[in-house]
Amino acid sequence: MRFFEDMEIGDQRAFGSFTFTPEDIKRFAAQFDPQRFHLDEEAGRNSLFGGLAASGWHVASVCMKLLVADGKRLAAEAAARGETVAVWGPSPGFRELRWIRPVLAGDTISFTNQLETKRTSEKRPEWGILQARNTGANQRNEVVFSFLATAFVPRRNPGS
């Protein structure tokens, strides 16, 4: 994980992809979002989605899992190189959550993150505050999912 000073607006990274199988879609839906078009192929085909559709919450959960895993991977690589790893703070929230297109059984969603804004915290100058757009695109490169996340990131040189 990088420090506030190491990041620039526009920085982008791909952090993983996931294929939504019918079994995964049904398992998640049964536990967390038991709507008919997430649980049954026939109901999905007869819905506005036109097929068994993953819950938007499932897509968001996969995005978060991949984002955290990629952060851990990057931190381990930096530590192996002998670099100081920035330990990020919590997220004060997110905005603009959009489920733009349905994610259907068999779709592979690739996730990316792009830094949109950064500023120093007024109340805690040892921290920066970033906003990044996280998106998911299907195998046809159609954006299906998006949200704007905010995170506290430590500053390497808080006095400068």
Coordinates of N, CA and C in Angstrom, one line a residue:
M1 N 0.8 -1.2 0.0 CA 0.0 0.0 0.0 C 0.9 1.2 0.0
R2 N 0.5 2.2 -0.8 CA 1.3 3.4 -1.0 C 0.9 4.5 0.0
F3 N 1.8 5.5 0.1 CA 1.5 6.7 0.9 C 0.8 7.7 0.0
F4 N 0.1 8.6 0.7 CA -0.6 9.7 0.0 C 0.2 10.4 -1.0
E5 N 1.5 10.7 -0.7 CA 2.3 11.5 -1.6 C 2.7 10.7 -2.9
D6 N 2.6 9.3 -2.8 CA 3.0 8.5 -3.9 C 1.9 8.3 -5.0
M7 N 0.7 8.9 -4.7 CA -0.4 8.7 -5.6 C -0.8 10.0 -6.3
E8 N -1.2 9.9 -7.6 CA -1.6 11.0 -8.4 C -3.0 10.8 -8.9
I9 N -3.7 11.9 -9.1 CA -5.1 11.9 -9.6 C -4.9 11.2 -11.0
G10 N -5.8 10.3 -11.3 CA -5.8 9.6 -12.6 C -5.1 8.2 -12.5
D11 N -4.3 8.0 -11.4 CA -3.7 6.7 -11.3 C -4.8 5.6 -11.4
Q12 N -4.5 4.5 -12.1 CA -5.5 3.5 -12.3 C -4.8 2.1 -12.1
R13 N -5.6 1.2 -11.6 CA -5.1 -0.2 -11.5 C -6.2 -1.2 -11.6
A14 N -5.9 -2.3 -12.3 CA -6.8 -3.4 -12.3 C -6.5 -4.3 -11.1
F15 N -7.6 -4.8 -10.5 CA -7.3 -5.5 -9.3 C -8.0 -6.9 -9.2
G16 N -8.4 -7.4 -10.4 CA -8.9 -8.7 -10.4 C -10.2 -8.9 -11.2
S17 N -10.5 -10.2 -11.4 CA -11.7 -10.5 -12.1 C -12.4 -11.7 -11.5
F18 N -13.6 -11.9 -11.8 CA -14.4 -13.0 -11.2 C -15.5 -13.4 -12.2
T19 N -15.6 -14.8 -12.4 CA -16.7 -15.3 -13.2 C -17.9 -15.7 -12.3
F20 N -19.0 -15.2 -12.5 CA -20.2 -15.5 -11.7 C -20.9 -16.7 -12.2
T21 N -20.8 -17.8 -11.5 CA -21.4 -19.1 -11.9 C -22.8 -19.1 -11.4
P22 N -23.7 -20.0 -12.0 CA -25.1 -20.1 -11.5 C -25.0 -20.5 -10.0
E23 N -24.1 -21.4 -9.6 CA -24.1 -21.9 -8.3 C -23.7 -20.8 -7.3
D24 N -22.7 -20.0 -7.7 CA -22.3 -18.9 -6.8 C -23.4 -17.9 -6.7
I25 N -24.1 -17.6 -7.8 CA -25.2 -16.6 -7.7 C -26.3 -17.1 -6.8
K26 N -26.7 -18.3 -6.9 CA -27.8 -18.9 -6.1 C -27.4 -19.0 -4.6
R27 N -26.1 -19.4 -4.4 CA -25.7 -19.5 -3.0 C -25.7 -18.1 -2.3
F28 N -25.2 -17.1 -3.0 CA -25.2 -15.8 -2.4 C -26.6 -15.3 -2.2
A29 N -27.4 -15.5 -3.2 CA -28.8 -15.0 -3.1 C -29.6 -15.7 -2.0
A30 N -29.4 -17.0 -1.9 CA -30.2 -17.7 -0.9 C -29.9 -17.2 0.5
Q31 N -28.6 -16.7 0.7 CA -28.3 -16.2 2.1 C -28.5 -14.7 2.2
F32 N -28.4 -13.9 1.2 CA -28.4 -12.5 1.4 C -29.4 -11.7 0.5
D33 N -29.9 -12.2 -0.6 CA -30.8 -11.5 -1.4 C -31.7 -12.4 -2.2
P34 N -32.6 -13.1 -1.5 CA -33.4 -14.2 -2.0 C -34.6 -13.7 -2.9
Q35 N -34.2 -13.0 -4.0 CA -35.2 -12.6 -5.0 C -35.2 -13.7 -6.1
R36 N -36.4 -13.9 -6.7 CA -36.6 -15.0 -7.6 C -35.6 -15.0 -8.8
F37 N -35.3 -13.9 -9.3 CA -34.4 -13.8 -10.5 C -32.9 -14.1 -10.1
H38 N -32.6 -14.1 -8.8 CA -31.3 -14.5 -8.4 C -31.2 -16.0 -8.0
L39 N -32.4 -16.6 -7.9 CA -32.4 -18.0 -7.3 C -32.8 -19.1 -8.4
D40 N -33.5 -18.6 -9.4 CA -34.0 -19.6 -10.4 C -33.8 -19.1 -11.8
E41 N -33.3 -20.0 -12.6 CA -33.0 -19.7 -14.0 C -34.2 -19.3 -14.8
E42 N -35.3 -20.0 -14.6 CA -36.5 -19.7 -15.4 C -37.1 -18.4 -14.9
A43 N -37.1 -18.1 -13.7 CA -37.5 -16.8 -13.2 C -36.6 -15.7 -13.7
G44 N -35.3 -15.9 -13.8 CA -34.4 -15.0 -14.3 C -34.7 -14.7 -15.8
R45 N -34.9 -15.8 -16.6 CA -35.2 -15.6 -18.0 C -36.5 -14.8 -18.2
N46 N -37.5 -15.0 -17.3 CA -38.7 -14.3 -17.5 C -38.7 -12.9 -16.9
S47 N -37.6 -12.5 -16.3 CA -37.5 -11.2 -15.7 C -37.0 -10.1 -16.7
L48 N -36.9 -8.9 -16.3 CA -36.3 -7.9 -17.1 C -34.8 -8.2 -17.4
F49 N -34.2 -9.0 -16.6 CA -32.8 -9.3 -16.8 C -32.5 -10.3 -18.0
G50 N -33.5 -11.1 -18.2 CA -33.4 -12.1 -19.3 C -32.5 -13.3 -19.0
G51 N -32.1 -13.5 -17.8 CA -31.3 -14.6 -17.4 C -31.1 -14.6 -15.9
L52 N -30.5 -15.7 -15.4 CA -30.2 -15.7 -13.9 C -29.2 -14.6 -13.6
A53 N -29.6 -13.7 -12.8 CA -28.8 -12.5 -12.5 C -28.2 -12.5 -11.1
A54 N -26.9 -12.1 -11.0 CA -26.3 -11.9 -9.7 C -26.9 -10.7 -9.0
S55 N -27.0 -10.9 -7.7 CA -27.4 -9.7 -6.9 C -26.3 -8.6 -7.0
G56 N -26.8 -7.4 -7.0 CA -25.8 -6.3 -7.0 C -24.9 -6.3 -5.8
W57 N -25.5 -6.8 -4.7 CA -24.7 -6.9 -3.5 C -23.6 -8.0 -3.6
H58 N -23.9 -9.0 -4.4 CA -22.9 -10.0 -4.7 C -21.7 -9.4 -5.5
V59 N -22.1 -8.6 -6.5 CA -21.0 -8.0 -7.3 C -20.2 -7.0 -6.4
A60 N -20.9 -6.3 -5.6 CA -20.1 -5.4 -4.7 C -19.2 -6.1 -3.7
S61 N -19.7 -7.3 -3.2 CA -18.9 -8.1 -2.3 C -17.7 -8.7 -2.9
V62 N -17.9 -9.1 -4.2 CA -16.7 -9.6 -4.9 C -15.7 -8.5 -5.2
C63 N -16.2 -7.4 -5.5 CA -15.3 -6.2 -5.8 C -14.5 -5.9 -4.5
M64 N -15.1 -5.9 -3.4 CA -14.4 -5.6 -2.1 C -13.4 -6.7 -1.8
K65 N -13.8 -8.0 -2.0 CA -12.9 -9.1 -1.7 C -11.6 -9.0 -2.6
L66 N -11.8 -8.7 -3.9 CA -10.6 -8.6 -4.8 C -9.8 -7.3 -4.5
L67 N -10.4 -6.2 -4.1 CA -9.7 -5.0 -3.8 C -8.8 -5.2 -2.5
V68 N -9.4 -5.9 -1.5 CA -8.6 -6.1 -0.3 C -7.4 -7.1 -0.6
A69 N -7.7 -8.2 -1.3 CA -6.7 -9.2 -1.7 C -5.6 -8.5 -2.5
D70 N -5.9 -7.6 -3.4 CA -4.9 -7.0 -4.2 C -4.0 -6.0 -3.3
G71 N -4.7 -5.4 -2.4 CA -4.0 -4.5 -1.5 C -3.0 -5.3 -0.6
K72 N -3.4 -6.5 -0.2 CA -2.5 -7.3 0.6 C -1.3 -7.8 -0.2
R73 N -1.6 -8.2 -1.5 CA -0.6 -8.6 -2.4 C 0.5 -7.5 -2.6
L74 N 0.0 -6.3 -2.9 CA 0.9 -5.1 -3.1 C 1.7 -4.8 -1.9
A75 N 1.1 -4.9 -0.7 CA 1.8 -4.7 0.6 C 2.9 -5.7 0.8
A76 N 2.6 -7.0 0.5 CA 3.6 -8.1 0.7 C 4.7 -7.9 -0.3
E77 N 4.5 -7.5 -1.5 CA 5.5 -7.2 -2.5 C 6.4 -6.1 -2.0
A78 N 5.8 -5.0 -1.5 CA 6.6 -3.8 -1.1 C 7.4 -4.2 0.1
A79 N 6.9 -5.0 1.1 CA 7.6 -5.4 2.2 C 8.8 -6.3 1.8
A80 N 8.6 -7.2 0.8 CA 9.6 -8.0 0.4 C 10.8 -7.3 -0.3
R81 N 10.5 -6.1 -0.8 CA 11.5 -5.2 -1.4 C 12.2 -4.3 -0.3
G82 N 11.7 -4.5 0.9 CA 12.3 -3.7 2.0 C 11.7 -2.3 2.1
E83 N 10.6 -2.0 1.5 CA 9.9 -0.7 1.5 C 9.0 -0.6 2.8
T84 N 8.8 0.6 3.3 CA 7.9 0.9 4.3 C 6.5 0.8 3.7
V85 N 5.6 0.0 4.3 CA 4.3 -0.2 3.8 C 3.3 0.8 4.5
A86 N 2.6 1.5 3.8 CA 1.6 2.4 4.4 C 0.4 1.6 4.9
V87 N 0.0 1.8 6.1 CA -1.2 1.2 6.7 C -2.3 2.1 6.6
W88 N -3.3 1.8 5.7 CA -4.4 2.7 5.4 C -5.4 2.7 6.6
G89 N -6.1 3.8 6.7 CA -7.1 3.9 7.7 C -8.4 3.4 7.2
P90 N -9.5 3.7 7.9 CA -10.8 3.2 7.5 C -11.4 4.1 6.4
S91 N -12.4 3.6 5.8 CA -13.2 4.4 4.8 C -14.3 5.1 5.5
P92 N -14.5 6.4 5.3 CA -15.6 7.1 5.9 C -16.9 6.8 5.1
G93 N -16.8 6.1 4.0 CA -18.0 5.7 3.2 C -17.8 5.8 1.7
F94 N -18.9 5.6 1.0 CA -18.9 5.6 -0.4 C -20.1 6.3 -0.9
R95 N -20.1 6.7 -2.2 CA -21.2 7.4 -2.8 C -21.4 6.8 -4.2
E96 N -22.5 7.2 -4.8 CA -22.8 6.9 -6.2 C -22.7 5.4 -6.6
L97 N -23.2 4.6 -5.7 CA -23.3 3.1 -6.1 C -24.2 2.9 -7.2
R98 N -23.8 2.3 -8.3 CA -24.6 2.1 -9.5 C -24.5 0.6 -9.9
W99 N -25.6 0.0 -10.2 CA -25.6 -1.3 -10.8 C -26.2 -1.0 -12.2
I100 N -25.3 -0.8 -13.2 CA -25.6 -0.2 -14.5 C -26.2 -1.2 -15.4
R101 N -25.7 -2.5 -15.4 CA -26.2 -3.5 -16.3 C -26.2 -4.8 -15.5
P102 N -27.1 -5.7 -15.8 CA -27.2 -7.0 -15.1 C -25.9 -7.8 -15.3
V103 N -25.5 -8.5 -14.2 CA -24.4 -9.5 -14.3 C -25.1 -10.8 -14.3
L104 N -25.0 -11.5 -15.4 CA -25.7 -12.8 -15.6 C -24.8 -14.0 -15.4
A105 N -25.3 -15.1 -15.2 CA -24.6 -16.3 -15.0 C -23.6 -16.5 -16.2
G106 N -22.4 -16.8 -15.9 CA -21.3 -16.9 -16.9 C -20.6 -15.7 -17.2
D107 N -21.0 -14.5 -16.8 CA -20.3 -13.2 -17.0 C -19.0 -13.2 -16.2
T108 N -18.0 -12.7 -16.7 CA -16.7 -12.5 -16.0 C -16.6 -11.0 -15.9
I109 N -16.5 -10.5 -14.7 CA -16.4 -9.1 -14.4 C -14.9 -8.8 -14.0
S110 N -14.3 -7.8 -14.6 CA -13.0 -7.3 -14.3 C -13.1 -5.9 -13.6
F111 N -12.4 -5.8 -12.5 CA -12.6 -4.6 -11.7 C -11.3 -3.7 -11.8
T112 N -11.6 -2.4 -11.8 CA -10.5 -1.4 -11.8 C -10.8 -0.3 -10.8
N113 N -9.8 0.4 -10.5 CA -9.9 1.5 -9.5 C -9.1 2.7 -10.1
Q114 N -9.7 3.9 -10.1 CA -9.0 5.1 -10.6 C -9.2 6.2 -9.6
L115 N -8.1 6.8 -9.2 CA -8.0 7.9 -8.3 C -8.6 9.2 -8.9
E116 N -9.7 9.7 -8.2 CA -10.3 10.9 -8.8 C -10.0 12.2 -8.0
T117 N -9.9 12.1 -6.7 CA -9.5 13.3 -5.9 C -8.6 12.9 -4.7
K118 N -7.8 13.9 -4.3 CA -7.0 13.7 -3.1 C -6.9 15.1 -2.4
R119 N -6.9 15.0 -1.0 CA -6.7 16.2 -0.2 C -6.1 15.8 1.1
T120 N -5.5 16.8 1.8 CA -5.0 16.5 3.2 C -6.2 16.7 4.1
S121 N -6.3 15.9 5.1 CA -7.4 16.1 6.1 C -7.1 17.3 6.9
E122 N -8.1 18.2 7.1 CA -8.0 19.4 7.9 C -7.8 19.1 9.4
K123 N -8.5 18.1 9.9 CA -8.5 17.8 11.3 C -7.4 16.9 11.7
R124 N -6.9 16.1 10.7 CA -5.8 15.1 11.0 C -4.8 15.2 9.9
P125 N -3.9 16.2 9.9 CA -2.9 16.4 8.8 C -2.0 15.3 8.6
E126 N -1.9 14.3 9.4 CA -1.1 13.1 9.2 C -1.7 12.2 8.2
W127 N -3.0 12.5 7.8 CA -3.7 11.7 6.9 C -4.1 12.4 5.7
G128 N -4.2 11.8 4.5 CA -4.8 12.3 3.3 C -6.1 11.6 3.1
I129 N -7.0 12.2 2.3 CA -8.3 11.6 2.0 C -8.3 11.5 0.5
L130 N -8.5 10.2 0.0 CA -8.6 9.9 -1.4 C -10.1 9.6 -1.7
Q131 N -10.4 9.9 -3.0 CA -11.7 9.3 -3.5 C -11.3 8.6 -4.8
A132 N -11.7 7.4 -5.0 CA -11.4 6.6 -6.1 C -12.7 6.0 -6.7
R133 N -12.8 5.9 -8.0 CA -13.9 5.3 -8.7 C -13.5 3.8 -8.9
N134 N -14.4 2.9 -8.4 CA -14.2 1.5 -8.6 C -15.3 1.1 -9.6
T135 N -14.8 0.3 -10.6 CA -15.8 -0.1 -11.6 C -15.6 -1.6 -12.0
G136 N -16.6 -2.2 -12.5 CA -16.6 -3.5 -13.0 C -17.1 -3.5 -14.4
A137 N -16.4 -4.2 -15.3 CA -16.8 -4.3 -16.7 C -16.9 -5.8 -17.0
N138 N -17.8 -6.2 -17.9 CA -18.0 -7.6 -18.3 C -17.1 -7.9 -19.4
Q139 N -17.2 -9.1 -19.9 CA -16.3 -9.6 -20.9 C -16.5 -8.9 -22.3
R140 N -17.5 -8.1 -22.4 CA -17.7 -7.3 -23.6 C -17.3 -5.8 -23.4
N141 N -16.6 -5.6 -22.2 CA -16.0 -4.3 -21.8 C -17.2 -3.3 -21.6
E142 N -18.3 -3.8 -21.2 CA -19.4 -2.9 -20.8 C -19.4 -2.7 -19.3
V143 N -19.4 -1.5 -18.8 CA -19.4 -1.2 -17.4 C -20.7 -1.7 -16.8
V144 N -20.6 -2.5 -15.7 CA -21.8 -3.0 -15.1 C -22.0 -2.5 -13.7
F145 N -21.0 -2.0 -13.1 CA -21.0 -1.6 -11.7 C -20.0 -0.5 -11.4
S146 N -20.4 0.4 -10.5 CA -19.5 1.5 -10.2 C -19.9 2.1 -8.8
F147 N -18.8 2.6 -8.1 CA -19.1 3.4 -6.9 C -17.8 4.2 -6.7
L148 N -18.0 5.3 -5.9 CA -17.0 6.2 -5.6 C -16.7 6.0 -4.1
A149 N -15.4 5.5 -3.8 CA -15.0 5.2 -2.5 C -14.1 6.3 -1.9
T150 N -14.2 6.5 -0.6 CA -13.3 7.4 0.1 C -12.5 6.6 1.1
A151 N -11.2 7.0 1.2 CA -10.3 6.3 2.2 C -9.4 7.3 2.8
F152 N -9.0 7.0 4.1 CA -8.0 7.7 4.8 C -6.6 7.0 4.4
V153 N -5.6 7.8 4.0 CA -4.3 7.2 3.6 C -3.3 8.0 4.4
P154 N -2.3 7.3 5.0 CA -1.3 8.0 5.8 C -0.4 8.8 4.9
R155 N 0.0 10.0 5.4 CA 1.0 10.8 4.7 C 2.4 10.4 5.2
R156 N 3.3 10.4 4.3 CA 4.7 10.1 4.6 C 5.3 11.2 5.4
N157 N 5.0 12.4 4.9 CA 5.6 13.7 5.5 C 4.5 14.6 5.9
P158 N 3.9 14.4 7.0 CA 2.7 15.2 7.4 C 3.1 16.7 7.6
G159 N 4.3 17.1 7.8 CA 4.6 18.5 8.0 C 4.9 19.2 6.8
S160 N 4.9 18.5 5.6 CA 5.2 19.3 4.4 C 4.0 19.5 3.5

